[in-house]
mmCIF file of N, CA and C in Angstrom:
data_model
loop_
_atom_site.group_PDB
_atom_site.id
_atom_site.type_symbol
_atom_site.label_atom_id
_atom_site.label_comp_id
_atom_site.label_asym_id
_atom_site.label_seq_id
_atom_site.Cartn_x
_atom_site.Cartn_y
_atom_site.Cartn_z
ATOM 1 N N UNK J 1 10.253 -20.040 -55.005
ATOM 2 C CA UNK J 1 9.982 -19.324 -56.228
ATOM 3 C C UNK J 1 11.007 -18.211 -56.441
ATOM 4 N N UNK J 2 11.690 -17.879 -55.343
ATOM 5 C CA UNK J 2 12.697 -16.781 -55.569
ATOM 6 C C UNK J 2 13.913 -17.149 -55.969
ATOM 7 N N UNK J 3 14.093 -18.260 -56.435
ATOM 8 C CA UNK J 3 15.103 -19.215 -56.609
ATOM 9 C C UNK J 3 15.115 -19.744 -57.790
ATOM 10 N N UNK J 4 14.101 -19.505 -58.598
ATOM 11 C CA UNK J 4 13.759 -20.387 -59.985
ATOM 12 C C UNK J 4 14.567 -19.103 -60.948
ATOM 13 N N UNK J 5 14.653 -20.106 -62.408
ATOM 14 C CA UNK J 5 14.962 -19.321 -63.409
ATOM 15 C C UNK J 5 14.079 -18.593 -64.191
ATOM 16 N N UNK J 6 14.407 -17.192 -64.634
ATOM 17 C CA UNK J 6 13.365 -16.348 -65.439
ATOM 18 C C UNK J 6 12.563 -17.212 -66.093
ATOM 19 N N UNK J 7 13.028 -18.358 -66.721
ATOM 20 C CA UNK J 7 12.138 -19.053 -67.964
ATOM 21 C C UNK J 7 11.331 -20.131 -67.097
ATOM 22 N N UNK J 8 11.803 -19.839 -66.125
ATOM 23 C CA UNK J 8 11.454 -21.468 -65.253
ATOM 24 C C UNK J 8 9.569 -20.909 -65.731
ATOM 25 N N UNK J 9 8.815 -22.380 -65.523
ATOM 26 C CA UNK J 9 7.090 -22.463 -65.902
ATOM 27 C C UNK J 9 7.025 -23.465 -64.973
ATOM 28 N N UNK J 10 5.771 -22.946 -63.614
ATOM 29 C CA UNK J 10 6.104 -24.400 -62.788
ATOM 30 C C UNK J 10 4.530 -25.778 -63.646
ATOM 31 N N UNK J 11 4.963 -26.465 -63.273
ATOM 32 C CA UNK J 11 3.424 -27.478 -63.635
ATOM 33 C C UNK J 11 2.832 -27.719 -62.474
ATOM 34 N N UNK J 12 1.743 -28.404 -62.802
ATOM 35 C CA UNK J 12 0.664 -28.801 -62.140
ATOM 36 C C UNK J 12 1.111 -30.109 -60.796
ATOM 37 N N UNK J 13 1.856 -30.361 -60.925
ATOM 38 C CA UNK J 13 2.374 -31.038 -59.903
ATOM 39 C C UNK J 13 3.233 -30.520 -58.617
ATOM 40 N N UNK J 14 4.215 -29.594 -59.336
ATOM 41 C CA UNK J 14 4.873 -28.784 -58.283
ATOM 42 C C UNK J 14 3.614 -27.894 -57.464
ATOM 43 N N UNK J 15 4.713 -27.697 -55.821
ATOM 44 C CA UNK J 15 3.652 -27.218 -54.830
ATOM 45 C C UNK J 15 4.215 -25.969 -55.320
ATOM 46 N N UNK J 16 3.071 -25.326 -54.689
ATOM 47 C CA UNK J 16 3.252 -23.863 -55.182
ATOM 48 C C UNK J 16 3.788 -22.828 -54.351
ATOM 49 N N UNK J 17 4.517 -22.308 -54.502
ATOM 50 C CA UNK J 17 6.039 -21.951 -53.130
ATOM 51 C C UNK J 17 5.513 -20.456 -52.863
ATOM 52 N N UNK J 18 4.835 -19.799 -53.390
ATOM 53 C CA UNK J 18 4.467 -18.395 -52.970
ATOM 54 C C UNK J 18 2.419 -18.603 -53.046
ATOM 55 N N UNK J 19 1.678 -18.719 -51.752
ATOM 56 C CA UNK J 19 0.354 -18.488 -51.844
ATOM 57 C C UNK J 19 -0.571 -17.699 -50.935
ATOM 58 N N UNK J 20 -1.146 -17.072 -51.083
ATOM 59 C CA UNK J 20 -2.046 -16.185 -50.852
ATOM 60 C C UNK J 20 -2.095 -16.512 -49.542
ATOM 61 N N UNK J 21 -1.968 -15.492 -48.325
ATOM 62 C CA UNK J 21 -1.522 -15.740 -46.852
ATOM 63 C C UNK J 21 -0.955 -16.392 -46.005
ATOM 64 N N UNK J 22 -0.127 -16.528 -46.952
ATOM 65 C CA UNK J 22 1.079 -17.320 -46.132
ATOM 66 C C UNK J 22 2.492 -16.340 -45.448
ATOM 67 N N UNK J 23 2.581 -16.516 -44.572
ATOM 68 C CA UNK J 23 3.886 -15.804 -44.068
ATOM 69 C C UNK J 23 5.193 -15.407 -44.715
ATOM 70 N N UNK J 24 5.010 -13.971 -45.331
ATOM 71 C CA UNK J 24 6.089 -13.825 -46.050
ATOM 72 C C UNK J 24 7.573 -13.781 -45.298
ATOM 73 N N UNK J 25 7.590 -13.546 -44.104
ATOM 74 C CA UNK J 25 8.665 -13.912 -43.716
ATOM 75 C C UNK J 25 9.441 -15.147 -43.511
ATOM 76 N N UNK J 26 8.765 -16.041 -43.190
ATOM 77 C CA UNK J 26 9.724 -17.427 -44.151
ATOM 78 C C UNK J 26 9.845 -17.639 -45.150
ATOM 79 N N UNK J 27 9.691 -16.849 -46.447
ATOM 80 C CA UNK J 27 10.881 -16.891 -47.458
ATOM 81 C C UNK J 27 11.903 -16.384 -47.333
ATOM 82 N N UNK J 28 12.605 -15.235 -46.079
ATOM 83 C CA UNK J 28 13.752 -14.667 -45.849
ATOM 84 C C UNK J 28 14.058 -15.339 -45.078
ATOM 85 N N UNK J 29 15.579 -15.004 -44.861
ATOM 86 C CA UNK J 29 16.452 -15.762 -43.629
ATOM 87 C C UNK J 29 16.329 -14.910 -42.275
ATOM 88 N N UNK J 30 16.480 -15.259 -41.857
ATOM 89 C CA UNK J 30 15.865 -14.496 -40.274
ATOM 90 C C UNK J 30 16.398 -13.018 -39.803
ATOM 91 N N UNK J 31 17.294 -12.968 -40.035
ATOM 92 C CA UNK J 31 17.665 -11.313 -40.283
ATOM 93 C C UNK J 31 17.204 -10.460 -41.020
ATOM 94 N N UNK J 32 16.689 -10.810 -42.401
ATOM 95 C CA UNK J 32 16.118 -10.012 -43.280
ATOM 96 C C UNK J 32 14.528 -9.968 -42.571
ATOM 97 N N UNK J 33 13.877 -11.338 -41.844
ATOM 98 C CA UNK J 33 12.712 -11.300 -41.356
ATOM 99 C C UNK J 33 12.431 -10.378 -40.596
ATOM 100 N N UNK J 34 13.284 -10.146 -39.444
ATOM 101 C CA UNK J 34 13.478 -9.480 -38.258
ATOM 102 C C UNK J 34 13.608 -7.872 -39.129
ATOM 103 N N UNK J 35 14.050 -7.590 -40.232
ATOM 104 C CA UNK J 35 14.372 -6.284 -40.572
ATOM 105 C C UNK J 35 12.704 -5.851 -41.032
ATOM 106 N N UNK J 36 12.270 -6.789 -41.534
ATOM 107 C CA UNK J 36 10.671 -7.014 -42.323
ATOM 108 C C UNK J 36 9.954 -6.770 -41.054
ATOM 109 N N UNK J 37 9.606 -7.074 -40.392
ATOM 110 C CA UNK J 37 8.908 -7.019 -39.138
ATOM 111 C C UNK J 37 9.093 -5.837 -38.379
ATOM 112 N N UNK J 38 10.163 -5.246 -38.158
ATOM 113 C CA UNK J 38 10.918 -3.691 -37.741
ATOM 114 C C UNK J 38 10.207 -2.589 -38.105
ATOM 115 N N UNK J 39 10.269 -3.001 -39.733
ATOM 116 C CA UNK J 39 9.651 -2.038 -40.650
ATOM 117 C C UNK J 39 8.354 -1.950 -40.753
ATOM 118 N N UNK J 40 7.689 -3.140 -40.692
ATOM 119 C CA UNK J 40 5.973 -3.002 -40.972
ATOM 120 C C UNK J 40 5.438 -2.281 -39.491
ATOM 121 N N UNK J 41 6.226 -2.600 -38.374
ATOM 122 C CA UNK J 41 5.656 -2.009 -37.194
ATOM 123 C C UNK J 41 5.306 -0.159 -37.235
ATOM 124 N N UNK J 42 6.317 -0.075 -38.563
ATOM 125 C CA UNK J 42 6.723 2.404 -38.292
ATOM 126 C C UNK J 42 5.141 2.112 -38.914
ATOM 127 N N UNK J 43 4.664 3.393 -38.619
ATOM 128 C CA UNK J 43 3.686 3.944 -39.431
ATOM 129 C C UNK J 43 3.766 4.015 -40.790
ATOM 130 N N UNK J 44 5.239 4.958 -41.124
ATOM 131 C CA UNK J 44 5.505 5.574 -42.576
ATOM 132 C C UNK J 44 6.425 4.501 -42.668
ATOM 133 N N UNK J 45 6.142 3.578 -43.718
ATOM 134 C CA UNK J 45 7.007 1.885 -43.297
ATOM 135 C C UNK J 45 8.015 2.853 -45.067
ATOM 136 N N UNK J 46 7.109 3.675 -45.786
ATOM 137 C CA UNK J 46 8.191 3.778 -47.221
ATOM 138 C C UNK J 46 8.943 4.867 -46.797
ATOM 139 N N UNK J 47 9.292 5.421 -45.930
ATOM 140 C CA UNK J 47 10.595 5.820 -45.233
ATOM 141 C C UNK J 47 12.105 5.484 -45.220
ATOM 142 N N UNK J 48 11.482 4.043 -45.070
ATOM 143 C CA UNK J 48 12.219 2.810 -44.957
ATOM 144 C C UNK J 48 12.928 1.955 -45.708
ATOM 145 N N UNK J 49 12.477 2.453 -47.125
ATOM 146 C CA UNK J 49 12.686 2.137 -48.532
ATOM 147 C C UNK J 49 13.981 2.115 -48.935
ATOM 148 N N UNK J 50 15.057 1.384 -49.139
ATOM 149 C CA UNK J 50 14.423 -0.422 -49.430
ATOM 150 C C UNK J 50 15.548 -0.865 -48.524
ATOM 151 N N UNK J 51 14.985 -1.763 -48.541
ATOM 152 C CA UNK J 51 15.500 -2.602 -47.014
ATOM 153 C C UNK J 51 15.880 -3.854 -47.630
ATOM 154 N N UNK J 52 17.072 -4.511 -47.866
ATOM 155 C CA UNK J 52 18.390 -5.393 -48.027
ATOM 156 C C UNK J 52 17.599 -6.660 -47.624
ATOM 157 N N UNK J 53 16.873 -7.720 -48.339
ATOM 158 C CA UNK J 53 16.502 -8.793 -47.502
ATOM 159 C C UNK J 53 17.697 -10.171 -48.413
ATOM 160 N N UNK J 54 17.549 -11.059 -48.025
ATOM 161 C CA UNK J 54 18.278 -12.608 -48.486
ATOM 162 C C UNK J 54 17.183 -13.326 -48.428
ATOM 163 N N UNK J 55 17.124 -13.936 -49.828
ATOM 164 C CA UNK J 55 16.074 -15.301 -49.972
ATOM 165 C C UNK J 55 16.553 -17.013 -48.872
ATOM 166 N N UNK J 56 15.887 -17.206 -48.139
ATOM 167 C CA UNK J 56 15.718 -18.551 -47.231
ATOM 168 C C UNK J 56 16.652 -19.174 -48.002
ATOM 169 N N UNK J 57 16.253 -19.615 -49.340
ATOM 170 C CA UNK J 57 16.154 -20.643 -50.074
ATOM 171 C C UNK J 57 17.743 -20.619 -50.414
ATOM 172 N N UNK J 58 17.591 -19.675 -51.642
ATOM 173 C CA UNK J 58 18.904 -19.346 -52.164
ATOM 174 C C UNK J 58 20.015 -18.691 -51.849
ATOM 175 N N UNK J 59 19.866 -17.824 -50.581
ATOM 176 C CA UNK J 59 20.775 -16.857 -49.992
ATOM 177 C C UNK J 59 20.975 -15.795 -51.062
ATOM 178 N N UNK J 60 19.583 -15.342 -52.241
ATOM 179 C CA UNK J 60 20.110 -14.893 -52.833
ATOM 180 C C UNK J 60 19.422 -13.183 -52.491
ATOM 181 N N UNK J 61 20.101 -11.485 -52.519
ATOM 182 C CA UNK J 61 19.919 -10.863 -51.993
ATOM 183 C C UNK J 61 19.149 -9.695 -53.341
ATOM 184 N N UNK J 62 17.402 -9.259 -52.390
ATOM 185 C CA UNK J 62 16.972 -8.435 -53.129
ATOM 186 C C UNK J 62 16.103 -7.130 -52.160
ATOM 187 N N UNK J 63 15.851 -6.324 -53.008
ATOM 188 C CA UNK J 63 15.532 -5.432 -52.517
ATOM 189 C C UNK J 63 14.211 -5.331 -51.992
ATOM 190 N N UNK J 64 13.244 -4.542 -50.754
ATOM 191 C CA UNK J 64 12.143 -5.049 -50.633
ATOM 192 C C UNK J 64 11.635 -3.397 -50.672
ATOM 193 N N UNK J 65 10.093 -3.101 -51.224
ATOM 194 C CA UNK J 65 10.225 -1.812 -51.518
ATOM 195 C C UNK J 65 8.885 -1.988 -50.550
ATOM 196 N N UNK J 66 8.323 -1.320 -49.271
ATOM 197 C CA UNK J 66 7.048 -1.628 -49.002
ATOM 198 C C UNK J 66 6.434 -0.689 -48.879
ATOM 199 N N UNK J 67 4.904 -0.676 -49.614
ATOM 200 C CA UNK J 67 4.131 0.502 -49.616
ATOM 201 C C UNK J 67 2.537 -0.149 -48.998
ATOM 202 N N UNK J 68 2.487 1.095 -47.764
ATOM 203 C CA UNK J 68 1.085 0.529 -46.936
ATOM 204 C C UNK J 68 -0.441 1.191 -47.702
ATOM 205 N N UNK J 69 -1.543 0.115 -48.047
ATOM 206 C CA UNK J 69 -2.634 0.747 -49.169
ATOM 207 C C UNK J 69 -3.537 0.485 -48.086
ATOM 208 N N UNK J 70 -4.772 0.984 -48.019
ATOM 209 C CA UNK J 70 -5.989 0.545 -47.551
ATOM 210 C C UNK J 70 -6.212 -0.634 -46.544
ATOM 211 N N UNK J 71 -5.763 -2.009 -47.246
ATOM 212 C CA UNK J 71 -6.433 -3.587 -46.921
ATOM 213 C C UNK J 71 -4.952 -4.257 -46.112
ATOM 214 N N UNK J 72 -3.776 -3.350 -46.636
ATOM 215 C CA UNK J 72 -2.784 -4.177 -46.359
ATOM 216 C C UNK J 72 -1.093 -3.476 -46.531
ATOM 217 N N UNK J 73 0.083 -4.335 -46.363
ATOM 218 C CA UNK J 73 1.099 -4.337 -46.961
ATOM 219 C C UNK J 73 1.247 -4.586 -48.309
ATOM 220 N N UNK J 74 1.894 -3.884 -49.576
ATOM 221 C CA UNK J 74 2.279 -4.448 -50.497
ATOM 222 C C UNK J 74 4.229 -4.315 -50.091
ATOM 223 N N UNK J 75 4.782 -5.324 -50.821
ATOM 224 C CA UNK J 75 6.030 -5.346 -50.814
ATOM 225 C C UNK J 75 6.271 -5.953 -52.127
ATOM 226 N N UNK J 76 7.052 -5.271 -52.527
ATOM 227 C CA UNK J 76 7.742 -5.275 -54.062
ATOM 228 C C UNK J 76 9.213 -5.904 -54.264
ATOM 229 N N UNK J 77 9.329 -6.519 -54.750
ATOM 230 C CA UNK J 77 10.950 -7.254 -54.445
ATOM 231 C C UNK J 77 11.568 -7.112 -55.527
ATOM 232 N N UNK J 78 12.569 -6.686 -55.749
ATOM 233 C CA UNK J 78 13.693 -6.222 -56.990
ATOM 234 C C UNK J 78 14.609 -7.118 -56.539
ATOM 235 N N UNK J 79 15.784 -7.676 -57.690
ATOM 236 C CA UNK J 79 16.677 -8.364 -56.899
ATOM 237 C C UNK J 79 17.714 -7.379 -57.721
ATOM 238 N N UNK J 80 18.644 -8.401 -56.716
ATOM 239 C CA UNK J 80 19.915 -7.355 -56.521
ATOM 240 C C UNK J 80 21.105 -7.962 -57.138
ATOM 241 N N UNK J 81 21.799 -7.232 -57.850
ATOM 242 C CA UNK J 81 23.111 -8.229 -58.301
ATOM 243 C C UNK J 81 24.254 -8.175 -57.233
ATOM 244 N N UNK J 82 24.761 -9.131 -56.676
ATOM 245 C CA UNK J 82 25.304 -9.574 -55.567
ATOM 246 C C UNK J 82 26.410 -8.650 -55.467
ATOM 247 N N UNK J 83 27.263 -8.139 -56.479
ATOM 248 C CA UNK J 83 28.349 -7.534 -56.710
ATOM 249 C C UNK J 83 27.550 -6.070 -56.074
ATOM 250 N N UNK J 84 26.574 -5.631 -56.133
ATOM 251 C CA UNK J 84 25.990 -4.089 -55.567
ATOM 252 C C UNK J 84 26.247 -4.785 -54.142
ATOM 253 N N UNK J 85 25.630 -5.420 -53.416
ATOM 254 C CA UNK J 85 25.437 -5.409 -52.057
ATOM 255 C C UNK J 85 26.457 -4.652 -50.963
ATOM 256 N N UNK J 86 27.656 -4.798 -51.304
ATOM 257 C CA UNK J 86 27.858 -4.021 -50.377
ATOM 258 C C UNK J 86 27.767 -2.709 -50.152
ATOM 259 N N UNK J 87 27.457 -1.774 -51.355
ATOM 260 C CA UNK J 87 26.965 -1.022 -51.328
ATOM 261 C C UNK J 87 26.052 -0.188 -50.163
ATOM 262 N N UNK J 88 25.241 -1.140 -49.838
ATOM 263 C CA UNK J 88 24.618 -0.656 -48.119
ATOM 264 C C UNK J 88 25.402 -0.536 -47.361
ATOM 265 N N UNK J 89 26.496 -1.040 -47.281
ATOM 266 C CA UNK J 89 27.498 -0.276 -46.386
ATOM 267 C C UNK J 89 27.829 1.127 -46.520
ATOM 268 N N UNK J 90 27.381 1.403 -47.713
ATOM 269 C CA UNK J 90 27.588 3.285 -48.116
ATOM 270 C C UNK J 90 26.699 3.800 -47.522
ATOM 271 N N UNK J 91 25.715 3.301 -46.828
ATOM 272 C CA UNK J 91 25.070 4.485 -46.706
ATOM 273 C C UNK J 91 23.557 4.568 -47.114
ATOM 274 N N UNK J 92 21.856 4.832 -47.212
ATOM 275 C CA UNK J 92 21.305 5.036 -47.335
ATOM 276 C C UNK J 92 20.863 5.793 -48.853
ATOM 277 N N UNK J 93 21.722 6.397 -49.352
ATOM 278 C CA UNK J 93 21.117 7.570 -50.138
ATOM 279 C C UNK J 93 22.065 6.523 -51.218
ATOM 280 N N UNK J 94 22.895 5.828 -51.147
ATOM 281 C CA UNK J 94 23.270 4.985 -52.999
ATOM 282 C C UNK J 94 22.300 3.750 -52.643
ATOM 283 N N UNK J 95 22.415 3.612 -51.584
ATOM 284 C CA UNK J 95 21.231 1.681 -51.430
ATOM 285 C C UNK J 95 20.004 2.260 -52.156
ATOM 286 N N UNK J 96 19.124 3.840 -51.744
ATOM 287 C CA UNK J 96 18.177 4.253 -52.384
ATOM 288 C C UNK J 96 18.362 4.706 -54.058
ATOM 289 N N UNK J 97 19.082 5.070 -54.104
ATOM 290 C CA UNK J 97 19.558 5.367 -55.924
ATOM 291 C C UNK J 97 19.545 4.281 -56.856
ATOM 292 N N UNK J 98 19.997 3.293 -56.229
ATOM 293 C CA UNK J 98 19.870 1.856 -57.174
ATOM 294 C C UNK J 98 18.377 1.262 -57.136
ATOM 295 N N UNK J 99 17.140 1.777 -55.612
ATOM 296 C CA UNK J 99 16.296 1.172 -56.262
ATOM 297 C C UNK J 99 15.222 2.253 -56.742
ATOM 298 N N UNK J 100 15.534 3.356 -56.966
ATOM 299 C CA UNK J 100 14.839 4.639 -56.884
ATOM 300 C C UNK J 100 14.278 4.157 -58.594
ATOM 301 N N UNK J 101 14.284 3.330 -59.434
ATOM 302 C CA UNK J 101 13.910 2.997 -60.626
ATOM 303 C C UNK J 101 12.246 2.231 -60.030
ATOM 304 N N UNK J 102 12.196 1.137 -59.465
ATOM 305 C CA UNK J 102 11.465 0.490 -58.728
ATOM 306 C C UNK J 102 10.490 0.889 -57.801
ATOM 307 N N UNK J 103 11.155 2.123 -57.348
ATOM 308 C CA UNK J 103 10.330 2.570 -56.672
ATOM 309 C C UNK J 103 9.126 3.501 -57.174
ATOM 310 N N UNK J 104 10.019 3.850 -58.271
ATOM 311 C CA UNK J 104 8.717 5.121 -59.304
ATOM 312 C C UNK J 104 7.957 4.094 -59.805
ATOM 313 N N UNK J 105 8.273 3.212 -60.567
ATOM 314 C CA UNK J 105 7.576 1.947 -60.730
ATOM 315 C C UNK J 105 6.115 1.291 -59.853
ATOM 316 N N UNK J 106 6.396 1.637 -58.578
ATOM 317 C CA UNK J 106 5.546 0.998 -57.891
ATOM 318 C C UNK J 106 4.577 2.390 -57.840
ATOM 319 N N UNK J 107 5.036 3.199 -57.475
ATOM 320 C CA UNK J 107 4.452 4.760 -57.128
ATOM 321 C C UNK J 107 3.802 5.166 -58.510
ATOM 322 N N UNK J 108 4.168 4.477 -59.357
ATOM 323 C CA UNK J 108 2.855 4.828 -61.045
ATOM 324 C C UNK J 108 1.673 4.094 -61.219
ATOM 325 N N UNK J 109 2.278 2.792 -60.498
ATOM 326 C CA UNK J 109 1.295 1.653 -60.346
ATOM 327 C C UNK J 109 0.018 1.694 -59.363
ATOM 328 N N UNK J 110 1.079 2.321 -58.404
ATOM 329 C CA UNK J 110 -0.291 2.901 -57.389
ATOM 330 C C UNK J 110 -1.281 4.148 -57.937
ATOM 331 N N UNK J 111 -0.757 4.679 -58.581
ATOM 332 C CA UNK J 111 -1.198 5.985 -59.133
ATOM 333 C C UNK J 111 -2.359 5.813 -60.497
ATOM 334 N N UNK J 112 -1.910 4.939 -61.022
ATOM 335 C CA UNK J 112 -2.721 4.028 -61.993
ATOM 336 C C UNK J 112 -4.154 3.712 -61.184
ATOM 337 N N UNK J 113 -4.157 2.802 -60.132
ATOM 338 C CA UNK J 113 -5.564 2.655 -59.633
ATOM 339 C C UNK J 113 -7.245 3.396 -59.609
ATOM 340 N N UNK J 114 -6.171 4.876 -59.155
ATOM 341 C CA UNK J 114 -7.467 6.120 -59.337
ATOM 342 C C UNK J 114 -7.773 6.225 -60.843
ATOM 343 N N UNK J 115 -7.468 5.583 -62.177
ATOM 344 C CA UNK J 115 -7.450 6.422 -62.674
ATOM 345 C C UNK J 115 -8.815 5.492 -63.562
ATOM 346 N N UNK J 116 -9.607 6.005 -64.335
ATOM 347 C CA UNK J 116 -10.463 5.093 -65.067
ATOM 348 C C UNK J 116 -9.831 3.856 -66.009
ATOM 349 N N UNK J 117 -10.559 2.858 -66.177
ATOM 350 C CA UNK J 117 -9.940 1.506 -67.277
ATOM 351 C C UNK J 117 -10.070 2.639 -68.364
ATOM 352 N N UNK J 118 -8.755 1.925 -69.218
ATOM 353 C CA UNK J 118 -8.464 2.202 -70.559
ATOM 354 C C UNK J 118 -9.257 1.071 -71.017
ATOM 355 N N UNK J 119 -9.943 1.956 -72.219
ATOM 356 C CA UNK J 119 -10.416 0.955 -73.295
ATOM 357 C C UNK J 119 -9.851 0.690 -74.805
#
């Protein structure tokens, strides 16, 4: 699924490539797994924010934003335009600037929960 096109619509026949407890680390390639696994072990795993993974499938490279709630891991995946990547070679504080959009994103979303339904 990390591999399909924006417009892509799967049908009723195709298997369904992302499902509810399944091991998210085999959709990465084993380095990005091993970085995934590193990270969920810290306590403060959004410290850690964002961490460089590669899709299995496509080799294609996105960002993983992970924030620990109550029940579980959430991880948020931004992708990355290939031409940024090396960018992590700079350093921590531009790898975080490019996803620091994503990340408020997720941090409103969480923030949203407490708050009563809009009617």
């Amino acid at each position: 699924m990390l591999d399909l096109a924006p417009h892509a619509v799967p049908s009723m026949e195709q298997r369904e490539a992302l499902t509810i407890g399944m091991d998210v680390q085999s959709l990465f390639q084993s380095q990005s797994a091993v970085a995934l696994q590193k990270a969920a072990s810290f306590r403060e795993v959004n410290l850690l924010n964002p961490i460089l993974v590669h899709c299995r499938s496509s080799g294609k490279p996105f960002y993983t934003i992970m924030h620990c709630i109550d029940v579980g891991l959430v991880i948020d995946l931004e992708p990355v335009n290939p031409v940024d990547v090396p960018v992590m070679a700079a350093g921590a504080p531009k790898s975080y600037k490019l996803a620091a959009k994503a990340i408020f994103e997720v941090a409103v979303l969480a923030q949203r929960e407490h708050l009563p339904p809009v009617v």
